[in-house]
Coordinates of C-alpha atoms in Angstrom, one line a residue:
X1 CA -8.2 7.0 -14.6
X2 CA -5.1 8.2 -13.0
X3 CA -5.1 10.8 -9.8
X4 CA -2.4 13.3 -9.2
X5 CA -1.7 16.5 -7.7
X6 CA 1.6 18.1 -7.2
X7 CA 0.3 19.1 -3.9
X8 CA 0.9 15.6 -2.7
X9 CA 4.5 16.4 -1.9
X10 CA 3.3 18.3 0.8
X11 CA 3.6 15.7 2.4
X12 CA 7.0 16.1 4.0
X13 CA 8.9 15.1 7.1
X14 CA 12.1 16.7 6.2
X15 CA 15.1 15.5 4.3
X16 CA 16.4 12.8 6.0
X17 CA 12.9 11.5 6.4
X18 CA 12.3 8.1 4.5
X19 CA 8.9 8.9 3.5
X20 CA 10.2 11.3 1.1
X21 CA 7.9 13.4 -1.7
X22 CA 10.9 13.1 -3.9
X23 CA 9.9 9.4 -4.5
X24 CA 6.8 10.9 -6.5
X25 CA 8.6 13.9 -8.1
X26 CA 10.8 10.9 -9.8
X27 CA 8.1 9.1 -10.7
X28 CA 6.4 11.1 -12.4
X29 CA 9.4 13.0 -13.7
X30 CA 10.4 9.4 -15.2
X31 CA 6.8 8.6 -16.8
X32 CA 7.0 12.1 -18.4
X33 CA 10.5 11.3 -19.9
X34 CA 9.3 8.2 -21.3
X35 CA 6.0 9.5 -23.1
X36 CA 3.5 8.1 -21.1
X37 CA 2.1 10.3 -18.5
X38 CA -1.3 11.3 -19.2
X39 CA -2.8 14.4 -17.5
X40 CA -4.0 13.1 -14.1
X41 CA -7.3 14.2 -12.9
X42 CA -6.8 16.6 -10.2
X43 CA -8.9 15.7 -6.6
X44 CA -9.8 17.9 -3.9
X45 CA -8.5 17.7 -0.7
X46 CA -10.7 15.9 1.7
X47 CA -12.5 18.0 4.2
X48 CA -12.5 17.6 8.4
X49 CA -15.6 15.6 8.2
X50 CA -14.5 12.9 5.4
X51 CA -11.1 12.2 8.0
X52 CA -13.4 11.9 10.8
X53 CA -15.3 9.0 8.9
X54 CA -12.6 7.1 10.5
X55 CA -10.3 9.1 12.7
X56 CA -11.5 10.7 16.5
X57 CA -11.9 13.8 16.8
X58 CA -9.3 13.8 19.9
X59 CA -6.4 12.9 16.9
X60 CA -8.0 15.0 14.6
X61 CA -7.7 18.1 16.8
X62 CA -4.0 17.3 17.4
X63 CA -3.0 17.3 13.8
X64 CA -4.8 20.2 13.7
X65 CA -2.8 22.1 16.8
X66 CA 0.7 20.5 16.0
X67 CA 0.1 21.8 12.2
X68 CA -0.3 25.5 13.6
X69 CA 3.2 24.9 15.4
X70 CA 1.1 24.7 18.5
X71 CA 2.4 22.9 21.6
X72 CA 0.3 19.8 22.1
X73 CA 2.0 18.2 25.7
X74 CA 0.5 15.3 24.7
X75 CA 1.4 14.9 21.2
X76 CA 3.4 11.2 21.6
X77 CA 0.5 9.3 22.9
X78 CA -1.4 10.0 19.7
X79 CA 1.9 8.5 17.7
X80 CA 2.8 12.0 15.9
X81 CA 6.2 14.1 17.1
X82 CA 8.1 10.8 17.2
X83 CA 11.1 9.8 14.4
X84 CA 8.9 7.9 12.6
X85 CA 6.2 10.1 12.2
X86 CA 7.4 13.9 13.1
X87 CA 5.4 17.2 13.0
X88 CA 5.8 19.8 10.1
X89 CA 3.6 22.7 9.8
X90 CA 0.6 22.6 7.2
X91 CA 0.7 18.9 8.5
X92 CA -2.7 17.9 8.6
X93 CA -3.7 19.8 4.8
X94 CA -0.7 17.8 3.4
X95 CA -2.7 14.6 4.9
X96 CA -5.6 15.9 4.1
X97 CA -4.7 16.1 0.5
X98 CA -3.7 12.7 0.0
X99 CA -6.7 11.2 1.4
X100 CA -8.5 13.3 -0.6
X101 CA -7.0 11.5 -3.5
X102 CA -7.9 8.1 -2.3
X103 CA -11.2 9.0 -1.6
X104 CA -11.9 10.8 -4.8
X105 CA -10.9 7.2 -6.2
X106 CA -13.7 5.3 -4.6
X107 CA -16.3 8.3 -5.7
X108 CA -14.9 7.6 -9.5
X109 CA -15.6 4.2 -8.9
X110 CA -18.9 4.9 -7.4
X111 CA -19.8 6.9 -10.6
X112 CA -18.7 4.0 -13.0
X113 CA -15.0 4.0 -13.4
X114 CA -13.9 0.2 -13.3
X115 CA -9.9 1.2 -13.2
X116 CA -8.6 4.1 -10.8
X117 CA -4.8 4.5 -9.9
X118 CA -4.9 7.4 -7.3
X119 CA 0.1 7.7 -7.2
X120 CA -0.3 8.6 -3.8
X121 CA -1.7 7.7 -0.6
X122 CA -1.4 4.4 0.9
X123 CA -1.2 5.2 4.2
X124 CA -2.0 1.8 6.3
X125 CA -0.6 2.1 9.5
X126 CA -2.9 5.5 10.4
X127 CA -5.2 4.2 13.4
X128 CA -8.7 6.2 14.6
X129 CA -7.3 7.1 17.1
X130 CA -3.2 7.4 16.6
X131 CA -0.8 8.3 14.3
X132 CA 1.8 5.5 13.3
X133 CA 4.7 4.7 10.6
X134 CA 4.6 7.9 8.4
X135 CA 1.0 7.8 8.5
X136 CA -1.0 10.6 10.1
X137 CA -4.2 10.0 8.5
X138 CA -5.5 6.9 6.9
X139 CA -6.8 7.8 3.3
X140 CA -7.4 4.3 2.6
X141 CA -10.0 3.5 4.9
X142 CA -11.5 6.8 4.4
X143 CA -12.1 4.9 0.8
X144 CA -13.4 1.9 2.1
X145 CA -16.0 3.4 4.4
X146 CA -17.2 5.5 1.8
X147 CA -17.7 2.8 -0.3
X148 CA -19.1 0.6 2.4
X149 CA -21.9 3.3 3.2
X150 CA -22.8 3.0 -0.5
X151 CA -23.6 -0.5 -0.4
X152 CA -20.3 -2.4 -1.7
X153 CA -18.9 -4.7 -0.4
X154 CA -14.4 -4.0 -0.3
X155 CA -11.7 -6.4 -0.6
X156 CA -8.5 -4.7 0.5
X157 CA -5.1 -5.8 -0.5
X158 CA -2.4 -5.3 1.0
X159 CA 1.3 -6.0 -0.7
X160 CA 3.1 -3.6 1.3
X161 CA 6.6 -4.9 2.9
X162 CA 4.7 -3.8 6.2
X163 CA 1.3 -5.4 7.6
X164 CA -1.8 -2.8 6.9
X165 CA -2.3 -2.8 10.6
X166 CA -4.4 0.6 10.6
X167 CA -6.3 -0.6 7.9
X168 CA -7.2 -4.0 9.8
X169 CA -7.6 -2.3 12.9
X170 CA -10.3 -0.1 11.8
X171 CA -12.2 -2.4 10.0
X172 CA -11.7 -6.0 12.1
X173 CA -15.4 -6.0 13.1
X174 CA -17.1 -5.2 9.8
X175 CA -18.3 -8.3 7.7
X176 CA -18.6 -6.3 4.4
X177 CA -14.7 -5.6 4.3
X178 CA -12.1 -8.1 3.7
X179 CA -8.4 -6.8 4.3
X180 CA -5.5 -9.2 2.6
X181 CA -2.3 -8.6 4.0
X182 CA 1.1 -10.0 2.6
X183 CA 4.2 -8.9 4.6
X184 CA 7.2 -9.8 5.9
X185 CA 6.4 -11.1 9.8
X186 CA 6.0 -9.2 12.5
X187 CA 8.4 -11.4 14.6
X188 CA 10.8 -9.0 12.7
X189 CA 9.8 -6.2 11.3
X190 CA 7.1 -3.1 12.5
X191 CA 4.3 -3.0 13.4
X192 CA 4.9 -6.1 15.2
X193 CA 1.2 -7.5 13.9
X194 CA -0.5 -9.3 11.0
X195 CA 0.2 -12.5 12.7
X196 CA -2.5 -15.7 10.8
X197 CA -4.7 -15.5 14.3
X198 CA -5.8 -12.3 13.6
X199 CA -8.9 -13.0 11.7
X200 CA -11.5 -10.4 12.7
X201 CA -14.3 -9.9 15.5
X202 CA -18.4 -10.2 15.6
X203 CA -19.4 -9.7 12.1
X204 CA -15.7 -9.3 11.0
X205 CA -14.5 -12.8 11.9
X206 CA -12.9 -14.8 9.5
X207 CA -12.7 -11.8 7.1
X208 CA -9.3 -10.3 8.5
X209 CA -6.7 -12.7 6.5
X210 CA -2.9 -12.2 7.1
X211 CA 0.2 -14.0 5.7
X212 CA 3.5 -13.3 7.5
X213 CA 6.0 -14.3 5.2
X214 CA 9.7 -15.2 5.9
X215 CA 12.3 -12.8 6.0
X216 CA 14.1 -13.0 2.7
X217 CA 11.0 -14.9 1.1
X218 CA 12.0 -14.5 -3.0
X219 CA 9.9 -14.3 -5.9
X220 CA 8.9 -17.9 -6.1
X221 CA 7.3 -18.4 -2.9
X222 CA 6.0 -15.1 -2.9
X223 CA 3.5 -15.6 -5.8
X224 CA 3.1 -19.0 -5.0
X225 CA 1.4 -18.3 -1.6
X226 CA -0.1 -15.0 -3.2
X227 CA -1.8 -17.4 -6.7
X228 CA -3.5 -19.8 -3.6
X229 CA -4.5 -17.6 -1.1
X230 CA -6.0 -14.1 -2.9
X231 CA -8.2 -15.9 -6.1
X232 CA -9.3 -18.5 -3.1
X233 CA -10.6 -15.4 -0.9
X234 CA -12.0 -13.1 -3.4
X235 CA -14.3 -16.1 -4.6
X236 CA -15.4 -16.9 -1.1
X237 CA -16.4 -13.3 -0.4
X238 CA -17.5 -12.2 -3.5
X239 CA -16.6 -8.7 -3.5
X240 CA -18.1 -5.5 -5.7
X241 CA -14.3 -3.6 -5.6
X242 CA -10.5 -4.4 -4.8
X243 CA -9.0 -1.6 -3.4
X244 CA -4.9 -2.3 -3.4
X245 CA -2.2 -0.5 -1.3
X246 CA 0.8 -1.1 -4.2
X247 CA 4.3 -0.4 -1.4
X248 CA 6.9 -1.2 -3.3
X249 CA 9.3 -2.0 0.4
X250 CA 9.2 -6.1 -0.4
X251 CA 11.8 -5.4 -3.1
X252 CA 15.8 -6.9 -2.0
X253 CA 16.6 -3.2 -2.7
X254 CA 14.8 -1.7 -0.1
X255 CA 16.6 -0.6 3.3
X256 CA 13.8 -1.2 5.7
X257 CA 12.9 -4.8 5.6
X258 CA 14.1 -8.3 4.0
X259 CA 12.1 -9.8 1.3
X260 CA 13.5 -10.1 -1.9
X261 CA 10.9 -9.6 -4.7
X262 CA 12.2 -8.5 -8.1
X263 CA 10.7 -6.0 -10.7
X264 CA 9.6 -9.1 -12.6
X265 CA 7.8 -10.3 -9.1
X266 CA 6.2 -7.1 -9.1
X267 CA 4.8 -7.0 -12.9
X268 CA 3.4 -10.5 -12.6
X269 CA 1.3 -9.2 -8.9
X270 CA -0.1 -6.1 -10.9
X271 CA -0.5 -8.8 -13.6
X272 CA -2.3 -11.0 -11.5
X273 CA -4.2 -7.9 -9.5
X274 CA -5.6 -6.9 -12.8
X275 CA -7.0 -10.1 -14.3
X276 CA -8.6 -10.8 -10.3
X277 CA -10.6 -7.6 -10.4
X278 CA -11.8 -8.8 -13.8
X279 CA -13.0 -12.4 -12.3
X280 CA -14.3 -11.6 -8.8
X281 CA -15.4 -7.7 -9.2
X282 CA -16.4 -6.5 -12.5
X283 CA -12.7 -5.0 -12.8
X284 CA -13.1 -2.1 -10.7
X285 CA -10.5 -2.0 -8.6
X286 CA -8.8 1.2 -6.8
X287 CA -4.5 1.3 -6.6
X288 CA -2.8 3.6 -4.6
X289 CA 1.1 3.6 -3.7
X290 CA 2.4 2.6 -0.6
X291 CA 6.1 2.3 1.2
X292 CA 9.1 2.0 -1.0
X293 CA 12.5 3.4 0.9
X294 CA 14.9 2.7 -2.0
X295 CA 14.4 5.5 -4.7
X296 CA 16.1 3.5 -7.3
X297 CA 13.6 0.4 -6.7
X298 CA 10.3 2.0 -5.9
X299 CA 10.1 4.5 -9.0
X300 CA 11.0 1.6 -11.2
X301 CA 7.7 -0.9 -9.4
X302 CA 5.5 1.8 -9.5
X303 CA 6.4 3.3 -13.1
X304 CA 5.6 -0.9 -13.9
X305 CA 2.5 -0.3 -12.2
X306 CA 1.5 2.6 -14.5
X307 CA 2.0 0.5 -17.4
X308 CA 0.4 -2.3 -16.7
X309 CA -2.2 -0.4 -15.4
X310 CA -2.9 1.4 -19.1
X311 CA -1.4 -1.9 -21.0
X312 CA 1.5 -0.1 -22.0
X313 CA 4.8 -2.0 -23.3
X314 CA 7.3 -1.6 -20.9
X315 CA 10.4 0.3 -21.9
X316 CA 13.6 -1.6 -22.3
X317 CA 15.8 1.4 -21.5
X318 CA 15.3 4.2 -19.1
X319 CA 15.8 7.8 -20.8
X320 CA 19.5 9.0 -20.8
X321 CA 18.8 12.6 -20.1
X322 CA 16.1 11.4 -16.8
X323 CA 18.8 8.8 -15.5
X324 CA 22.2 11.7 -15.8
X325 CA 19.7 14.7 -14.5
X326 CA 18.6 12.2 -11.5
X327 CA 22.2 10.6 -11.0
X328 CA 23.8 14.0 -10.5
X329 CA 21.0 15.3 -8.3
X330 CA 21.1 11.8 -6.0
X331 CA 24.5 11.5 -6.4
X332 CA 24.9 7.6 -7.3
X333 CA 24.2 5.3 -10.4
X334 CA 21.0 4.2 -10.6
X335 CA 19.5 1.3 -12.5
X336 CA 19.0 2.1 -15.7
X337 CA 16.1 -0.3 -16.8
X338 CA 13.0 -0.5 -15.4
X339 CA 13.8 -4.5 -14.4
X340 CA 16.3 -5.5 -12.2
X341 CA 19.2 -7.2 -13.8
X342 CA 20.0 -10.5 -12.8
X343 CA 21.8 -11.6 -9.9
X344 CA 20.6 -8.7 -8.0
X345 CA 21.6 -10.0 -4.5
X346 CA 23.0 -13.5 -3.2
X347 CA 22.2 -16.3 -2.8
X348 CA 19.9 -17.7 -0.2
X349 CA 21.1 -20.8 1.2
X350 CA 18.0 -21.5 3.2
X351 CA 15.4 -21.1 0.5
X352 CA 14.1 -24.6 0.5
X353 CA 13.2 -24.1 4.4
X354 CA 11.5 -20.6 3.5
X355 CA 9.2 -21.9 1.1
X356 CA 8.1 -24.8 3.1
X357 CA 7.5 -22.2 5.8
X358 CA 5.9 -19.9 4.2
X359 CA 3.8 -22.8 2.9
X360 CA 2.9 -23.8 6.1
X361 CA 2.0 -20.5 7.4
X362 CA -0.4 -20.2 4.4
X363 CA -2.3 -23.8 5.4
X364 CA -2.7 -22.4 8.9
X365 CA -4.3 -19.1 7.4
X366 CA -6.6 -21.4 5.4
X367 CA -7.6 -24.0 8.0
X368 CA -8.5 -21.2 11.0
X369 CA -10.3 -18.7 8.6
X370 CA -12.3 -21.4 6.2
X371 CA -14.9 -22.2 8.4
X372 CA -16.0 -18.6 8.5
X373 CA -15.1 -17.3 5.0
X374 CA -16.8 -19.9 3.5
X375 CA -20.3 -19.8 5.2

């Protein structure tokens, strides 16, 4: 099952904004062009009560004032008005729309649905009680809680370039929800967290797992670390649904952060996402999209999402007519197959180090969170 509404590109901080609703209008506008796109279902938007499941009411009423073009004097404090995550009127229904996607996901899964792919959403760095990094409300944690009051138990993945820090946050005492973050480091890059010590509290310890990679970590060690750590802590905490934030910002292309994962890196996680959910949680698992700051790169990993996700072949050619209409409007070439042709970026001179970095990060994960996770 696929969720979609156009209203999703409501969702708008202006033009020069990265977090742009264009992404989405490509995307679909590409899957459309191909032959592919099946009519989404259509969600409602979620209501005051379904955001406060997780947000305060103090944030809530905020969104709600700044929205109406109110002046709220104390607007910063609650992370919205700032560069990254600026007011626009109608804010808090354009929030409220994407969680209601999300949301209506884990109800569909609820109901029966093993496979839901809710192309929007993914908002991780939304905290109860602040806004943060293009993220007013969290919709994916609205999910999870709504699953969690029905009994399941959640495994959240996180493959964003960016730690799910929101996501983490809210959760970190809850034993029946186990958050997975990949990401490039926070030595480096925002939100400054995810570092391997950050394993939970109470009930939640040892069930908060993190693994800060190295800046310009490449396909190789990035699945490797990914194939021993995720199988490893799905089986150890037995999940009954995977719910996955899909960013597409760890690809080279992206402007906003430094790893350097291919298309091909990409189809072998959604790959490997798939056939986990079939092993540790009767494959029902819950996608939604994520960061992705390079149009070119994160239309391609998330239209590779949408095939796998229906075990489509992939095309070998993007359609002429999308890639001129596209080119003229963006006004640059833009890659016209749906993997990255080789020799996409340099050469990294200090690859052997990263991996064994990277490697070692992963054992420290391991050691500190094993005697919890395991018992």
């Amino acid at each position: 099952m696929v969720i979609y509404r156009d209203e999703y590109r409501l969702y708008n901080f202006g033009p020069q904004h990265p977090f742009s609703p264009v992404r989405l209008e490509m995307l679909v506008s590409l899957l459309q062009a191909l032959g592919v796109w099946r009519e989404p279902l259509s969600p409602p938007e979620a209501t005051r009560e379904e955001v406060l499941s997780v947000h305060s009411e103090r944030l809530v009423k905020r969104v709600e004032a700044a929205s109406r073009g109110e002046r709220v004097p104390d607007l910063e404090h609650y992370g919205l008005g700032t560069g990254d995550t600026p007011v626009f009127p109608g804010m808090d229904r354009a929030a409220r729309v994407l969680v209601g996607g999300t949301l209506e996901g884990a109800r569909r899964i609820l109901l029966g649905e093993r496979r839901v792919l809710q192309l929007g959403g993914g908002l991780h760095h939304a905290q109860h009680d602040r806004a943060s990094g293009f993220c007013v409300y969290n919709d994916l944690s609205v999910a999870i809680r709504h699953l969690t009051r029905a009994g399941l138990k959640v495994a959240y993945l996180d493959i964003d370039v960016h730690h799910g820090d929101g996501v983490q946050w809210i959760h970190y005492e809850e034993k029946e929800v186990l958050t997975l973050s990949l990401h490039e480091s926070g030595r480096y890059l925002f939100p400054g967290t995810g570092h391997v010590h950050e394993i939970g509290r109470r009930e939640g310890t040892g069930r908060k797992l993190n693994l800060p990679l190295e800046p310009f970590t490449e396909d190789e060690s990035y699945l490797e670390v990914f194939e021993a750590l995720v199988p490893w802590a799905l089986e150890a905490f037995r999940p009954d649904v995977l719910v996955v934030q899909a960013g597409a910002d760890a690809h080279f292309l992206d402007p906003l952060a430094d790893l350097l994962l291919t298309t091909r890196a990409y189809e072998r996680l959604f790959r490997l996402i798939l056939e986990h959910a079939e092993v540790f949680t009767g494959g029902r698992v819950l996608f939604t999209l994520g960061g992705g700051y390079s149009l070119d790169a994160a239309v391609r990993v998330w239209a590779i999402l949408y095939h796998v996700f229906h075990g489509l072949p992939l095309p070998e050619r993007l359609p002429e007519s999308w890639l001129k209409a596209w080119e003229g409007r963006l006004g640059g070439a833009l890659t016209p197959t749906l993997h990255d042709p080789e020799g996409g970026y340099p050469e990294i001179p200090r690859k052997p180090e990263i991996e064994k970095r990277n490697r070692l990060t992963l054992e420290r994960l391991t050691e500190l969170v094993s005697p919890y996770l395991l018992h």
